[in-house]
Amino acid sequence: MVTEGDATIALAARLMDLLHGASTTTTYKYALLLALIDLCQENVGRRDGPTGSVTTRQVAERVVELYWPQTKQHVRTGKVLRQLSGPKRSIPDLVAEHRGRAPRQATTPHRARLADAAAFEDLIDEVEWVLIRYPIPLLQRLGGEDLAVLYSIRWREDPARGPVRRYQAALRERGTAAGGFDNRLCFLPDVEVRLAALSGLLRPLIRREWTRFVAQCNGDKIEDLEVFLFEPQREDLSACRAPLIELQQGRCFYCDERLNTAVDVDHFLPWSRCGDDGLHNLVAAHARCNNQKSDHLAASAHLSAWRERATKRSGDLVEIARQTATPFHADRSVRLARSMYGGIPAGAPLWKLRDEFEHADRARLVEALGEDAA
Ligand SMILES: [Zn+2]
């Protein structure tokens, strides 16, 4: 009998084949896989269950978010790092060119969209078209064979530009995906749940492979390359520090003691586990509490306080997001929390304070999420 655990491990093994097997000339497959993991994690946290598919548009938006911080000029080389072995323009080049034309304050995708929504949608159009042509049809191919371990699509390799252009125009004008192009990646049964379950294992592996490829493309060894590529951008968070401290009445979100000078803006759902940069997911904390929490999920009491803040201070949160040009997507953050806390095994360690942990308890977490046990 094949158990769910066996099936999940088998999927992980097939993904490793895809990551290592096929020769690679770009970092696209890493970006695509990370984007799919992000979207599956979110889908699994939907109240009415996973949707069974994602669209090329959703994938393109996530891929732009992943590449965006990587297209800053690297301090040592003074250039945008190359992510393609060859002379062609790559997705990071498209993002970098967009950043070059955007106003200075457009330091994040959210701010770039606020600065010029139409130009930003043009960028998403271009990135979506590259994804439709190359990595989405090619990701699952190994040795000329389509392994189809994750999803199926309705278009063939080398699709015509016309129908995609018409579909993109319809999407922008009417908000509906018309125009003769089916933009869905339809997941195979249970793939969303399994990808979400594997997130903690796959993310660091994919990041490491991605980093190794960028190092190869850029010649000599670049120190802290993985940090440069994947850590959250501290300067983008700094605008939120003062308003969050005020919202928390000068107290640390975790230990409730007075905040002093060393205050961090912390991602409540760890950045390394989900990449959620919405204001909903940000709290002010002592730098020491933030360091001790590290990449752990917070304990049920913290989860409960986080959910309560979302309900009771929703208006304030929206206002801070507006003032600081920080994205605000409460639904996405809640779905991610549901999926991440729902997916941990009973007894897993959750961080309380200092070096104390509690064992995950399903009933307590359901209550902390503010949901019915059903
Ligand atoms: Zn503290």
CSV table of C-alpha atoms and ligand atoms in Angstrom, one decimal:
chain,number,residue,atom,x,y,z
A,1,MET,CA,0.0,0.0,0.0
A,2,VAL,CA,1.3,3.4,-0.9
A,3,THR,CA,0.7,5.9,1.9
A,4,GLU,CA,0.4,9.6,1.6
A,5,GLY,CA,3.8,10.0,3.1
A,6,ASP,CA,5.3,7.7,0.5
A,7,ALA,CA,3.6,9.6,-2.3
A,8,THR,CA,4.9,12.9,-1.0
A,9,ILE,CA,8.5,11.6,-0.8
A,10,ALA,CA,8.1,10.2,-4.3
A,11,LEU,CA,7.1,13.6,-5.5
A,12,ALA,CA,10.2,15.1,-3.8
A,13,ALA,CA,12.4,12.6,-5.5
A,14,ARG,CA,10.9,13.4,-9.0
A,15,LEU,CA,11.4,17.1,-8.4
A,16,MET,CA,15.1,16.5,-7.5
A,17,ASP,CA,15.4,14.6,-10.8
A,18,LEU,CA,14.0,17.7,-12.6
A,19,LEU,CA,16.3,20.1,-10.7
A,20,HIS,CA,19.4,18.1,-11.3
A,21,GLY,CA,18.7,16.2,-14.4
A,22,ALA,CA,18.1,18.6,-17.2
A,23,SER,CA,20.8,21.0,-18.4
A,24,THR,CA,20.1,24.6,-17.5
A,25,THR,CA,20.9,27.8,-19.2
A,26,THR,CA,18.9,30.1,-16.9
A,27,THR,CA,17.5,30.3,-13.4
A,28,TYR,CA,13.9,30.1,-14.6
A,29,LYS,CA,13.1,26.6,-13.4
A,30,TYR,CA,14.2,27.6,-9.9
A,31,ALA,CA,12.0,30.7,-10.0
A,32,LEU,CA,9.1,28.8,-11.4
A,33,LEU,CA,9.3,26.0,-8.8
A,34,LEU,CA,9.5,28.5,-5.9
A,35,ALA,CA,6.6,30.5,-7.3
A,36,LEU,CA,4.5,27.3,-7.6
A,37,ILE,CA,5.4,26.3,-4.0
A,38,ASP,CA,4.3,29.8,-2.8
A,39,LEU,CA,1.0,29.6,-4.7
A,40,CYS,CA,0.3,26.1,-3.5
A,41,GLN,CA,1.0,27.0,0.1
A,42,GLU,CA,-1.5,29.8,-0.3
A,43,ASN,CA,-4.1,27.6,-2.1
A,44,VAL,CA,-4.0,24.9,0.5
A,45,GLY,CA,-4.9,27.5,3.2
A,46,ARG,CA,-8.1,28.5,1.4
A,47,ARG,CA,-11.2,27.9,3.5
A,48,ASP,CA,-12.9,25.9,0.8
A,49,GLY,CA,-9.8,23.9,-0.1
A,50,PRO,CA,-7.2,24.1,-2.9
A,51,THR,CA,-8.3,25.5,-6.2
A,52,GLY,CA,-6.6,22.8,-8.4
A,53,SER,CA,-4.9,25.2,-10.6
A,54,VAL,CA,-3.0,28.5,-10.9
A,55,THR,CA,-2.7,30.9,-13.8
A,56,THR,CA,0.3,32.0,-15.8
A,57,ARG,CA,-0.5,35.5,-14.6
A,58,GLN,CA,-0.3,34.5,-10.9
A,59,VAL,CA,3.0,32.7,-11.6
A,60,ALA,CA,4.4,35.8,-13.5
A,61,GLU,CA,3.6,38.1,-10.6
A,62,ARG,CA,5.3,35.8,-8.1
A,63,VAL,CA,8.3,35.3,-10.4
A,64,VAL,CA,8.7,39.1,-10.7
A,65,GLU,CA,8.6,39.4,-6.9
A,66,LEU,CA,11.3,36.8,-6.6
A,67,TYR,CA,13.6,38.4,-9.2
A,68,TRP,CA,13.0,42.0,-8.1
A,69,PRO,CA,15.4,42.2,-5.2
A,70,GLN,CA,18.0,40.2,-7.2
A,71,THR,CA,18.2,42.9,-9.9
A,72,LYS,CA,19.7,45.5,-7.6
A,73,GLN,CA,23.2,46.4,-8.7
A,74,HIS,CA,25.4,44.1,-6.7
A,75,VAL,CA,27.7,46.2,-4.4
A,76,ARG,CA,30.9,44.5,-5.4
A,77,THR,CA,30.4,44.1,-9.1
A,78,GLY,CA,28.4,47.3,-9.6
A,79,LYS,CA,26.3,45.4,-12.1
A,80,VAL,CA,23.1,43.4,-12.2
A,81,LEU,CA,24.1,39.8,-11.8
A,82,ARG,CA,23.7,37.6,-14.9
A,83,GLN,CA,21.2,34.7,-14.6
A,84,LEU,CA,21.5,33.4,-18.2
A,85,SER,CA,24.4,31.7,-19.8
A,86,GLY,CA,24.2,33.3,-23.3
A,87,PRO,CA,23.7,36.7,-24.8
A,88,LYS,CA,19.9,36.9,-24.7
A,89,ARG,CA,17.7,39.2,-22.6
A,90,SER,CA,16.4,37.3,-19.6
A,91,ILE,CA,13.6,37.9,-17.1
A,92,PRO,CA,16.0,39.5,-14.7
A,93,ASP,CA,17.1,41.9,-17.5
A,94,LEU,CA,13.4,42.8,-18.1
A,95,VAL,CA,12.9,43.5,-14.4
A,96,ALA,CA,16.2,45.5,-14.2
A,97,GLU,CA,15.2,47.5,-17.3
A,98,HIS,CA,11.8,48.3,-15.7
A,99,ARG,CA,13.5,49.3,-12.4
A,100,GLY,CA,15.9,51.5,-14.4
A,101,ARG,CA,12.9,53.4,-15.9
A,102,ALA,CA,10.8,53.6,-12.8
A,103,PRO,CA,11.0,56.5,-10.3
A,104,ARG,CA,13.6,56.1,-7.5
A,105,GLN,CA,11.0,55.4,-4.8
A,106,ALA,CA,9.8,52.3,-6.7
A,107,THR,CA,12.1,50.0,-4.7
A,108,THR,CA,9.6,47.1,-4.5
A,109,PRO,CA,7.1,45.6,-7.0
A,110,HIS,CA,4.3,47.0,-5.0
A,111,ARG,CA,5.8,50.5,-5.1
A,112,ALA,CA,6.5,50.2,-8.8
A,113,ARG,CA,2.9,49.3,-9.4
A,114,LEU,CA,1.8,52.3,-7.4
A,115,ALA,CA,4.1,54.5,-9.3
A,116,ASP,CA,2.9,53.4,-12.8
A,117,ALA,CA,0.3,50.6,-12.9
A,118,ALA,CA,0.2,50.4,-16.7
A,119,ALA,CA,4.0,50.1,-17.1
A,120,PHE,CA,4.1,47.5,-14.4
A,121,GLU,CA,1.4,45.4,-16.2
A,122,ASP,CA,3.5,45.7,-19.4
A,123,LEU,CA,6.4,44.1,-17.4
A,124,ILE,CA,4.1,41.3,-16.2
A,125,ASP,CA,2.9,40.7,-19.8
A,126,GLU,CA,6.4,40.3,-21.0
A,127,VAL,CA,7.5,38.0,-18.1
A,128,GLU,CA,4.3,35.9,-18.5
A,129,TRP,CA,5.1,35.5,-22.2
A,130,VAL,CA,8.6,34.2,-21.4
A,131,LEU,CA,7.2,31.8,-18.9
A,132,ILE,CA,4.6,30.5,-21.3
A,133,ARG,CA,7.2,29.9,-23.9
A,134,TYR,CA,10.1,28.3,-21.9
A,135,PRO,CA,10.0,27.2,-18.3
A,136,ILE,CA,6.4,26.2,-17.9
A,137,PRO,CA,6.4,23.7,-20.8
A,138,LEU,CA,10.0,22.6,-20.2
A,139,LEU,CA,10.2,22.3,-16.4
A,140,GLN,CA,8.9,18.7,-16.4
A,141,ARG,CA,10.8,17.5,-19.4
A,142,LEU,CA,13.7,15.1,-18.9
A,143,GLY,CA,15.6,13.4,-21.7
A,144,GLY,CA,12.9,14.4,-24.2
A,145,GLU,CA,10.2,12.9,-22.1
A,146,ASP,CA,7.5,14.8,-20.3
A,147,LEU,CA,7.3,13.5,-16.8
A,148,ALA,CA,4.2,15.5,-15.9
A,149,VAL,CA,4.7,15.2,-12.2
A,150,LEU,CA,3.1,18.5,-11.2
A,151,TYR,CA,0.7,20.0,-13.7
A,152,SER,CA,-0.8,19.8,-17.1
A,153,ILE,CA,-1.2,22.7,-19.6
A,154,ARG,CA,-3.4,23.3,-22.6
A,155,TRP,CA,-0.8,24.8,-24.9
A,156,ARG,CA,2.0,23.3,-26.9
A,157,GLU,CA,5.6,24.2,-26.9
A,158,ASP,CA,6.3,27.3,-29.1
A,159,PRO,CA,2.8,28.8,-28.8
A,160,ALA,CA,1.8,31.7,-31.2
A,161,ARG,CA,2.1,35.2,-29.7
A,162,GLY,CA,-1.2,36.4,-31.2
A,163,PRO,CA,-3.7,34.5,-28.9
A,164,VAL,CA,-1.5,35.2,-25.8
A,165,ARG,CA,-1.5,38.9,-26.7
A,166,ARG,CA,-5.3,38.9,-27.1
A,167,TYR,CA,-5.7,37.1,-23.8
A,168,GLN,CA,-3.5,39.6,-22.1
A,169,ALA,CA,-5.4,42.5,-23.6
A,170,ALA,CA,-8.7,41.0,-22.5
A,171,LEU,CA,-7.4,40.4,-19.0
A,172,ARG,CA,-6.3,44.0,-18.7
A,173,GLU,CA,-9.4,45.5,-20.2
A,174,ARG,CA,-12.1,43.3,-18.8
A,175,GLY,CA,-10.4,41.4,-16.0
A,176,THR,CA,-11.3,38.1,-17.7
A,177,ALA,CA,-9.0,35.6,-19.3
A,178,ALA,CA,-10.6,35.5,-22.7
A,179,GLY,CA,-8.9,35.6,-26.2
A,180,GLY,CA,-8.3,31.9,-27.0
A,181,PHE,CA,-5.6,31.2,-24.5
A,182,ASP,CA,-6.2,28.9,-21.5
A,183,ASN,CA,-3.8,30.3,-18.9
A,184,ARG,CA,-4.1,27.6,-16.3
A,185,LEU,CA,-1.6,25.2,-14.9
A,186,CYS,CA,-3.8,22.4,-13.7
A,187,PHE,CA,-2.3,20.4,-10.8
A,188,LEU,CA,-2.3,16.7,-10.7
A,189,PRO,CA,-4.3,15.3,-7.8
A,190,ASP,CA,-3.0,16.1,-4.4
A,191,VAL,CA,0.1,18.0,-5.8
A,192,GLU,CA,-0.9,21.3,-4.1
A,193,VAL,CA,-1.0,19.7,-0.7
A,194,ARG,CA,2.2,17.7,-1.2
A,195,LEU,CA,4.1,20.7,-2.6
A,196,ALA,CA,3.0,22.8,0.4
A,197,ALA,CA,4.0,19.9,2.8
A,198,LEU,CA,7.5,19.8,1.1
A,199,SER,CA,8.0,23.5,1.2
A,200,GLY,CA,10.3,23.5,4.2
A,201,LEU,CA,12.6,20.9,2.5
A,202,LEU,CA,12.5,22.2,-1.1
A,203,ARG,CA,12.9,25.9,-0.5
A,204,PRO,CA,16.5,25.8,0.9
A,205,LEU,CA,17.5,23.2,-1.8
A,206,ILE,CA,16.1,25.3,-4.6
A,207,ARG,CA,17.8,28.5,-3.3
A,208,ARG,CA,21.1,26.7,-3.0
A,209,GLU,CA,20.9,25.4,-6.6
A,210,TRP,CA,19.8,28.9,-7.8
A,211,THR,CA,22.7,30.5,-5.9
A,212,ARG,CA,25.2,28.0,-7.4
A,213,PHE,CA,24.0,28.7,-10.9
A,214,VAL,CA,24.3,32.5,-10.5
A,215,ALA,CA,27.8,32.1,-9.1
A,216,GLN,CA,28.7,30.1,-12.2
A,217,CYS,CA,27.3,32.8,-14.5
A,218,ASN,CA,29.2,35.6,-12.8
A,219,GLY,CA,32.6,34.2,-12.7
A,220,ASP,CA,34.5,34.5,-9.5
A,221,LYS,CA,33.2,33.8,-6.0
A,222,ILE,CA,30.8,36.3,-4.7
A,223,GLU,CA,30.5,36.4,-0.9
A,224,ASP,CA,27.1,36.1,0.7
A,225,LEU,CA,25.5,35.6,-2.6
A,226,GLU,CA,22.6,33.6,-1.2
A,227,VAL,CA,21.9,36.3,1.3
A,228,PHE,CA,22.0,38.9,-1.5
A,229,LEU,CA,19.6,36.9,-3.6
A,230,PHE,CA,17.1,35.7,-1.0
A,231,GLU,CA,17.1,37.7,2.2
A,232,PRO,CA,14.4,40.3,2.8
A,233,GLN,CA,15.4,43.8,2.0
A,234,ARG,CA,15.8,45.5,5.3
A,235,GLU,CA,15.6,49.1,3.9
A,236,ASP,CA,12.2,48.4,2.4
A,237,LEU,CA,10.9,47.4,5.9
A,238,SER,CA,12.4,50.3,7.8
A,239,ALA,CA,9.5,52.6,7.0
A,240,CYS,CA,7.2,50.4,8.9
A,241,ARG,CA,9.2,50.3,12.1
A,242,ALA,CA,8.0,53.5,13.7
A,243,PRO,CA,4.3,53.1,12.9
A,244,LEU,CA,4.4,49.4,14.1
A,245,ILE,CA,6.0,50.5,17.4
A,246,GLU,CA,3.3,53.0,17.9
A,247,LEU,CA,0.6,50.4,17.0
A,248,GLN,CA,2.1,48.1,19.7
A,249,GLN,CA,2.3,51.0,22.2
A,250,GLY,CA,6.0,50.7,22.4
A,251,ARG,CA,6.0,47.0,23.4
A,252,CYS,CA,7.6,44.0,21.8
A,253,PHE,CA,5.1,41.8,19.9
A,254,TYR,CA,6.6,38.6,21.5
A,255,CYS,CA,7.7,39.4,25.1
A,256,ASP,CA,5.5,42.4,25.7
A,257,GLU,CA,8.4,44.3,27.3
A,258,ARG,CA,9.3,47.9,26.4
A,259,LEU,CA,11.1,48.2,23.1
A,260,ASN,CA,14.5,49.9,23.3
A,261,THR,CA,16.8,51.1,20.5
A,262,ALA,CA,17.4,47.7,18.9
A,263,VAL,CA,14.0,47.1,17.2
A,264,ASP,CA,13.5,44.8,14.3
A,265,VAL,CA,10.6,44.5,11.9
A,266,ASP,CA,10.0,40.8,12.0
A,267,HIS,CA,8.1,38.6,9.5
A,268,PHE,CA,5.6,36.8,11.8
A,269,LEU,CA,5.3,33.9,9.3
A,270,PRO,CA,9.0,33.5,8.7
A,271,TRP,CA,10.2,35.0,5.4
A,272,SER,CA,12.3,32.0,4.6
A,273,ARG,CA,9.2,29.8,4.8
A,274,CYS,CA,6.7,31.8,2.7
A,275,GLY,CA,8.1,35.1,1.4
A,276,ASP,CA,5.1,37.0,2.6
A,277,ASP,CA,6.1,40.7,2.7
A,278,GLY,CA,2.6,42.1,3.4
A,279,LEU,CA,2.1,44.5,6.3
A,280,HIS,CA,-0.2,42.0,7.9
A,281,ASN,CA,2.8,39.7,8.4
A,282,LEU,CA,5.0,42.4,10.0
A,283,VAL,CA,5.5,43.0,13.7
A,284,ALA,CA,7.9,45.1,15.7
A,285,ALA,CA,10.1,43.1,18.1
A,286,HIS,CA,13.3,43.3,20.1
A,287,ALA,CA,16.2,42.4,17.8
A,288,ARG,CA,17.1,39.7,20.4
A,289,CYS,CA,13.5,38.2,20.3
A,290,ASN,CA,13.6,38.3,16.5
A,291,ASN,CA,17.0,36.5,16.5
A,292,GLN,CA,15.8,33.9,19.0
A,293,LYS,CA,12.6,33.3,17.0
A,294,SER,CA,14.8,32.9,13.9
A,295,ASP,CA,13.0,30.8,11.2
A,296,HIS,CA,10.7,29.1,13.7
A,297,LEU,CA,6.9,29.3,13.6
A,298,ALA,CA,5.7,31.2,16.7
A,299,ALA,CA,3.7,29.5,19.5
A,300,SER,CA,-0.1,29.4,19.7
A,301,ALA,CA,-0.3,32.4,22.1
A,302,HIS,CA,1.6,34.5,19.6
A,303,LEU,CA,-0.6,33.2,16.7
A,304,SER,CA,-3.7,34.1,18.7
A,305,ALA,CA,-2.4,37.6,19.3
A,306,TRP,CA,-1.5,38.0,15.6
A,307,ARG,CA,-5.0,37.0,14.6
A,308,GLU,CA,-6.6,39.3,17.1
A,309,ARG,CA,-4.5,42.2,15.9
A,310,ALA,CA,-5.7,41.5,12.4
A,311,THR,CA,-9.3,41.8,13.4
A,312,LYS,CA,-9.2,44.6,16.0
A,313,ARG,CA,-6.6,46.8,14.3
A,314,SER,CA,-7.5,46.1,10.7
A,315,GLY,CA,-8.1,49.8,10.0
A,316,ASP,CA,-4.8,50.9,11.5
A,317,LEU,CA,-3.0,48.2,9.5
A,318,VAL,CA,-4.5,49.4,6.3
A,319,GLU,CA,-3.5,52.9,7.1
A,320,ILE,CA,0.1,52.0,7.9
A,321,ALA,CA,0.3,50.0,4.7
A,322,ARG,CA,-1.0,53.0,2.7
A,323,GLN,CA,1.4,55.5,4.4
A,324,THR,CA,4.5,53.3,4.0
A,325,ALA,CA,3.6,51.9,0.5
A,326,THR,CA,3.8,48.4,1.9
A,327,PRO,CA,1.6,45.7,0.3
A,328,PHE,CA,-1.5,44.7,2.2
A,329,HIS,CA,-3.0,41.3,1.4
A,330,ALA,CA,-4.6,40.1,4.6
A,331,ASP,CA,-6.3,37.1,2.9
A,332,ARG,CA,-3.1,35.8,1.6
A,333,SER,CA,-1.3,36.1,5.0
A,334,VAL,CA,-4.2,34.3,6.7
A,335,ARG,CA,-4.2,31.5,4.1
A,336,LEU,CA,-0.5,31.1,4.5
A,337,ALA,CA,-0.9,30.9,8.3
A,338,ARG,CA,-3.7,28.3,7.9
A,339,SER,CA,-1.6,26.2,5.5
A,340,MET,CA,1.7,26.5,7.5
A,341,TYR,CA,0.2,25.8,10.9
A,342,GLY,CA,-2.2,23.2,9.5
A,343,GLY,CA,0.6,21.3,7.9
A,344,ILE,CA,2.9,20.9,10.9
A,345,PRO,CA,3.0,17.5,12.5
A,346,ALA,CA,1.6,17.2,16.1
A,347,GLY,CA,4.4,17.8,18.6
A,348,ALA,CA,6.6,20.0,16.3
A,349,PRO,CA,8.4,22.7,18.2
A,350,LEU,CA,6.9,26.2,18.1
A,351,TRP,CA,8.9,29.1,19.5
A,352,LYS,CA,7.6,30.7,22.7
A,353,LEU,CA,10.3,33.0,24.1
A,354,ARG,CA,14.0,33.0,24.6
A,355,ASP,CA,15.0,29.3,24.2
A,356,GLU,CA,11.6,27.9,25.1
A,357,PHE,CA,9.4,26.0,22.7
A,358,GLU,CA,6.0,24.4,23.0
A,359,HIS,CA,4.8,21.2,21.2
A,360,ALA,CA,2.3,21.9,18.4
A,361,ASP,CA,-1.2,20.9,19.5
A,362,ARG,CA,-3.8,20.8,16.7
A,363,ALA,CA,-6.8,21.9,18.8
A,364,ARG,CA,-4.9,24.8,20.3
A,365,LEU,CA,-3.7,26.0,16.9
A,366,VAL,CA,-7.2,25.8,15.4
A,367,GLU,CA,-8.4,27.9,18.3
A,368,ALA,CA,-5.5,30.4,17.9
A,369,LEU,CA,-6.4,30.8,14.2
A,370,GLY,CA,-9.8,31.8,15.4
A,371,GLU,CA,-11.6,29.1,13.4
A,372,ASP,CA,-14.1,26.4,14.0
A,373,ALA,CA,-12.7,22.9,14.5
A,374,ALA,CA,-14.6,21.9,11.4
B,1,ZN,ZN,10.9,41.1,23.0
